[in-house]
Every structure is written in structure tokens, then in C-alpha cells.
Amino acid sequence: MSILVLGLGNILLMDEGVGVRAMEAFDAAWSVPDHVSVVDGGTCGMDMLDLIASYKHLIAVDAVKTGAPPASLTVLRGDEVPAYFKGKLSPHQLGLSDLLASLRLQDEAPETVTVVGCVPMALGTGLMMSPEIEAVIPRMVTMIVEELARLGVTATPRN
């Protein structure tokens, strides 16, 4: 059972990079078995097609536009995932929705797709995230650990 934890986002657009930052925090704090890969997908979009196709389970960590207040966290699974990517939050999200659709058309989509998401506060140019968004990163890390546990994987804290 191969699993990909994929951080998505543009770290040059403030809170839009929350997925990458949460993935980095997870990777720094937790160790996972060899069949779990933790990857910074950035804004790669269609470049990730072959990589994602090789996994049975995808946990994407990203900024999402759900209509909830900024800094709200959500977990989307299965059919919930495409609905939240119809309206673009940023250019890379078009890549995620197109990527998932392409994988389905090629019958190479992961068996399960989960998005651990955070509603951004600011999307201006800058490397710093909003303090409110930065404050939820630890909770996003916990959500990644919980999603792995749902798949039967135990992540262990790094010392």
C-alpha cells in the first residue's frame, strides 16, 4: 500500500503556500515507513502526473476555498475533493483538478484522495504567512498524522 503525502502551494504568495509549509513541518517532526513518500509538490501541476499515478493513496495538503472563514481547516475525501477545486484559488489549483481528472481518464488515479486544507487569509506577494495561518500549521500536521492512521500507517515522532 503506497501512500503519497503531497504538499501543494506557492510559497511566494503568502498563505497560498500553507500546504508546502505544513508538509515541511510534518516531515521535520514525523518519521514514516518506507512505503510513504512525503513530497513538496509546489506548483508543479501536470508534472506530477507520473509520480501520483504510482501511488494507491494520495494525501494532498493545500490551501482551499471552501467559503469558511480564513484559517478554517478541513479534510476532504473522495467525491468531496473535485468540488472544491472548480473555483480557482490560485493557478496551481487548476493543475490539481486537471491532474486528478487526467489520472481518472487514464485509469491511473489513486484509490483514495484526501485533501487536508486550510482557508487562506492573504494571497499577496510575500514569503511570510499570516500569523493566523501560521498558527494552524501544527493542527494541519496532526491532521496528516490522523489521515495516515486512517490508512493504517503509524507515523513516529522524530527525536
GROMACS .gro file of C-alpha atoms in nm:
model
  159
    1MET     CA    1   0.000   0.000   0.000
    2SER     CA    2   0.191   0.306  -0.124
    3ILE     CA    3   0.095   0.649   0.008
    4LEU     CA    4   0.197   0.996  -0.110
    5VAL     CA    5   0.176   1.298   0.120
    6LEU     CA    6   0.197   1.589  -0.123
    7GLY     CA    7   0.240   1.950  -0.010
    8LEU     CA    8   0.100   2.193  -0.266
    9GLY     CA    9   0.113   2.569  -0.296
   10ASN     CA   10   0.311   2.871  -0.396
   11ILE     CA   11   0.529   2.987  -0.106
   12LEU     CA   12   0.580   3.323  -0.284
   13LEU     CA   13   0.210   3.409  -0.235
   14MET     CA   14   0.187   3.424   0.144
   15ASP     CA   15  -0.086   3.188   0.273
   16GLU     CA   16  -0.113   3.010  -0.062
   17GLY     CA   17   0.197   2.818   0.044
   18VAL     CA   18   0.034   2.669   0.355
   19GLY     CA   19   0.028   2.319   0.206
   20VAL     CA   20   0.402   2.317   0.144
   21ARG     CA   21   0.473   2.467   0.487
   22ALA     CA   22   0.252   2.210   0.663
   23MET     CA   23   0.418   1.926   0.469
   24GLU     CA   24   0.762   2.059   0.569
   25ALA     CA   25   0.656   2.078   0.936
   26PHE     CA   26   0.519   1.723   0.917
   27ASP     CA   27   0.836   1.590   0.754
   28ALA     CA   28   1.055   1.761   1.016
   29ALA     CA   29   0.855   1.624   1.312
   30TRP     CA   30   0.744   1.277   1.198
   31SER     CA   31   0.906   0.969   1.050
   32VAL     CA   32   0.706   0.740   0.822
   33PRO     CA   33   0.757   0.386   0.687
   34ASP     CA   34   0.930   0.337   0.351
   35HIS     CA   35   0.603   0.292   0.161
   36VAL     CA   36   0.501   0.650   0.247
   37SER     CA   37   0.658   0.934   0.047
   38VAL     CA   38   0.648   1.297   0.160
   39VAL     CA   39   0.695   1.534  -0.135
   40ASP     CA   40   0.697   1.910  -0.191
   41GLY     CA   41   0.479   1.939  -0.500
   42GLY     CA   42   0.488   2.318  -0.502
   43THR     CA   43   0.303   2.438  -0.810
   44CYS     CA   44   0.414   2.153  -1.037
   45GLY     CA   45   0.068   2.058  -1.161
   46MET     CA   46   0.079   1.822  -1.459
   47ASP     CA   47   0.447   1.750  -1.395
   48MET     CA   48   0.329   1.537  -1.101
   49LEU     CA   49   0.114   1.306  -1.318
   50ASP     CA   50   0.354   1.011  -1.330
   51LEU     CA   51   0.450   1.046  -0.965
   52ILE     CA   52   0.092   1.046  -0.834
   53ALA     CA   53  -0.008   0.761  -1.068
   54SER     CA   54   0.238   0.534  -0.891
   55TYR     CA   55   0.060   0.561  -0.553
   56LYS     CA   56  -0.254   0.395  -0.422
   57HIS     CA   57  -0.334   0.673  -0.178
   58LEU     CA   58  -0.285   1.049  -0.208
   59ILE     CA   59  -0.297   1.293   0.082
   60ALA     CA   60  -0.269   1.643  -0.067
   61VAL     CA   61  -0.205   1.929   0.173
   62ASP     CA   62  -0.315   2.262   0.031
   63ALA     CA   63  -0.487   2.597   0.062
   64VAL     CA   64  -0.858   2.558  -0.018
   65LYS     CA   65  -1.151   2.787  -0.088
   66THR     CA   66  -1.449   2.640   0.097
   67GLY     CA   67  -1.641   2.954   0.188
   68ALA     CA   68  -1.542   2.911   0.553
   69PRO     CA   69  -1.361   3.188   0.741
   70PRO     CA   70  -0.983   3.226   0.694
   71ALA     CA   71  -0.769   2.981   0.895
   72SER     CA   72  -1.051   2.724   0.892
   73LEU     CA   73  -0.926   2.370   0.843
   74THR     CA   74  -1.097   2.093   0.655
   75VAL     CA   75  -1.046   1.737   0.538
   76LEU     CA   76  -1.199   1.648   0.203
   77ARG     CA   77  -1.222   1.289   0.086
   78GLY     CA   78  -1.329   1.112  -0.228
   79ASP     CA   79  -1.602   1.290  -0.423
   80GLU     CA   80  -1.574   1.598  -0.199
   81VAL     CA   81  -1.231   1.680  -0.345
   82PRO     CA   82  -1.309   1.792  -0.704
   83ALA     CA   83  -1.599   2.015  -0.596
   84TYR     CA   84  -1.367   2.247  -0.404
   85PHE     CA   85  -1.127   2.293  -0.692
   86LYS     CA   86  -1.378   2.412  -0.954
   87GLY     CA   87  -1.327   2.774  -0.846
   88LYS     CA   88  -0.960   2.866  -0.862
   89LEU     CA   89  -0.788   2.995  -0.553
   90SER     CA   90  -0.458   3.019  -0.740
   91PRO     CA   91  -0.304   2.899  -1.066
   92HIS     CA   92  -0.167   2.573  -0.922
   93GLN     CA   93  -0.511   2.450  -0.818
   94LEU     CA   94  -0.615   2.423  -1.179
   95GLY     CA   95  -0.323   2.183  -1.204
   96LEU     CA   96  -0.453   1.970  -0.915
   97SER     CA   97  -0.804   1.937  -1.055
   98ASP     CA   98  -0.671   1.870  -1.405
   99LEU     CA   99  -0.422   1.623  -1.264
  100LEU     CA  100  -0.688   1.424  -1.081
  101ALA     CA  101  -0.916   1.429  -1.387
  102SER     CA  102  -0.633   1.314  -1.614
  103LEU     CA  103  -0.544   1.030  -1.380
  104ARG     CA  104  -0.908   0.915  -1.374
  105LEU     CA  105  -0.929   0.923  -1.754
  106GLN     CA  106  -0.615   0.710  -1.776
  107ASP     CA  107  -0.746   0.475  -1.507
  108GLU     CA  108  -0.435   0.554  -1.301
  109ALA     CA  109  -0.589   0.759  -1.021
  110PRO     CA  110  -0.504   0.671  -0.663
  111GLU     CA  111  -0.766   0.453  -0.493
  112THR     CA  112  -0.822   0.727  -0.237
  113VAL     CA  113  -0.764   1.102  -0.247
  114THR     CA  114  -0.775   1.316   0.065
  115VAL     CA  115  -0.711   1.689   0.090
  116VAL     CA  116  -0.603   1.839   0.420
  117GLY     CA  117  -0.684   2.203   0.361
  118CYS     CA  118  -0.670   2.547   0.514
  119VAL     CA  119  -0.863   2.854   0.403
  120PRO     CA  120  -0.603   3.128   0.339
  121MET     CA  121  -0.621   3.480   0.474
  122ALA     CA  122  -0.380   3.669   0.245
  123LEU     CA  123  -0.264   3.584  -0.107
  124GLY     CA  124  -0.039   3.881  -0.177
  125THR     CA  125   0.321   3.855  -0.284
  126GLY     CA  126   0.546   3.765   0.007
  127LEU     CA  127   0.725   3.479   0.180
  128MET     CA  128   0.561   3.530   0.520
  129MET     CA  129   0.230   3.367   0.603
  130SER     CA  130  -0.036   3.544   0.805
  131PRO     CA  131   0.011   3.483   1.180
  132GLU     CA  132  -0.334   3.321   1.193
  133ILE     CA  133  -0.243   3.075   0.918
  134GLU     CA  134   0.099   3.003   1.064
  135ALA     CA  135  -0.073   2.925   1.395
  136VAL     CA  136  -0.279   2.641   1.241
  137ILE     CA  137   0.020   2.458   1.088
  138PRO     CA  138   0.061   2.231   1.396
  139ARG     CA  139  -0.305   2.128   1.369
  140MET     CA  140  -0.260   2.053   0.997
  141VAL     CA  141   0.037   1.833   1.087
  142THR     CA  142  -0.184   1.646   1.334
  143MET     CA  143  -0.447   1.606   1.062
  144ILE     CA  144  -0.187   1.448   0.831
  145VAL     CA  145  -0.089   1.204   1.108
  146GLU     CA  146  -0.459   1.121   1.161
  147GLU     CA  147  -0.514   1.062   0.789
  148LEU     CA  148  -0.216   0.827   0.777
  149ALA     CA  149  -0.360   0.641   1.078
  150ARG     CA  150  -0.691   0.604   0.888
  151LEU     CA  151  -0.487   0.425   0.621
  152GLY     CA  152  -0.326   0.200   0.880
  153VAL     CA  153   0.008   0.381   0.892
  154THR     CA  154   0.178   0.478   1.216
  155ALA     CA  155   0.394   0.789   1.194
  156THR     CA  156   0.652   0.812   1.471
  157PRO     CA  157   0.782   1.136   1.621
  158ARG     CA  158   1.138   1.229   1.533
  159ASN     CA  159   1.359   1.292   1.835
   0.00000   0.00000   0.00000
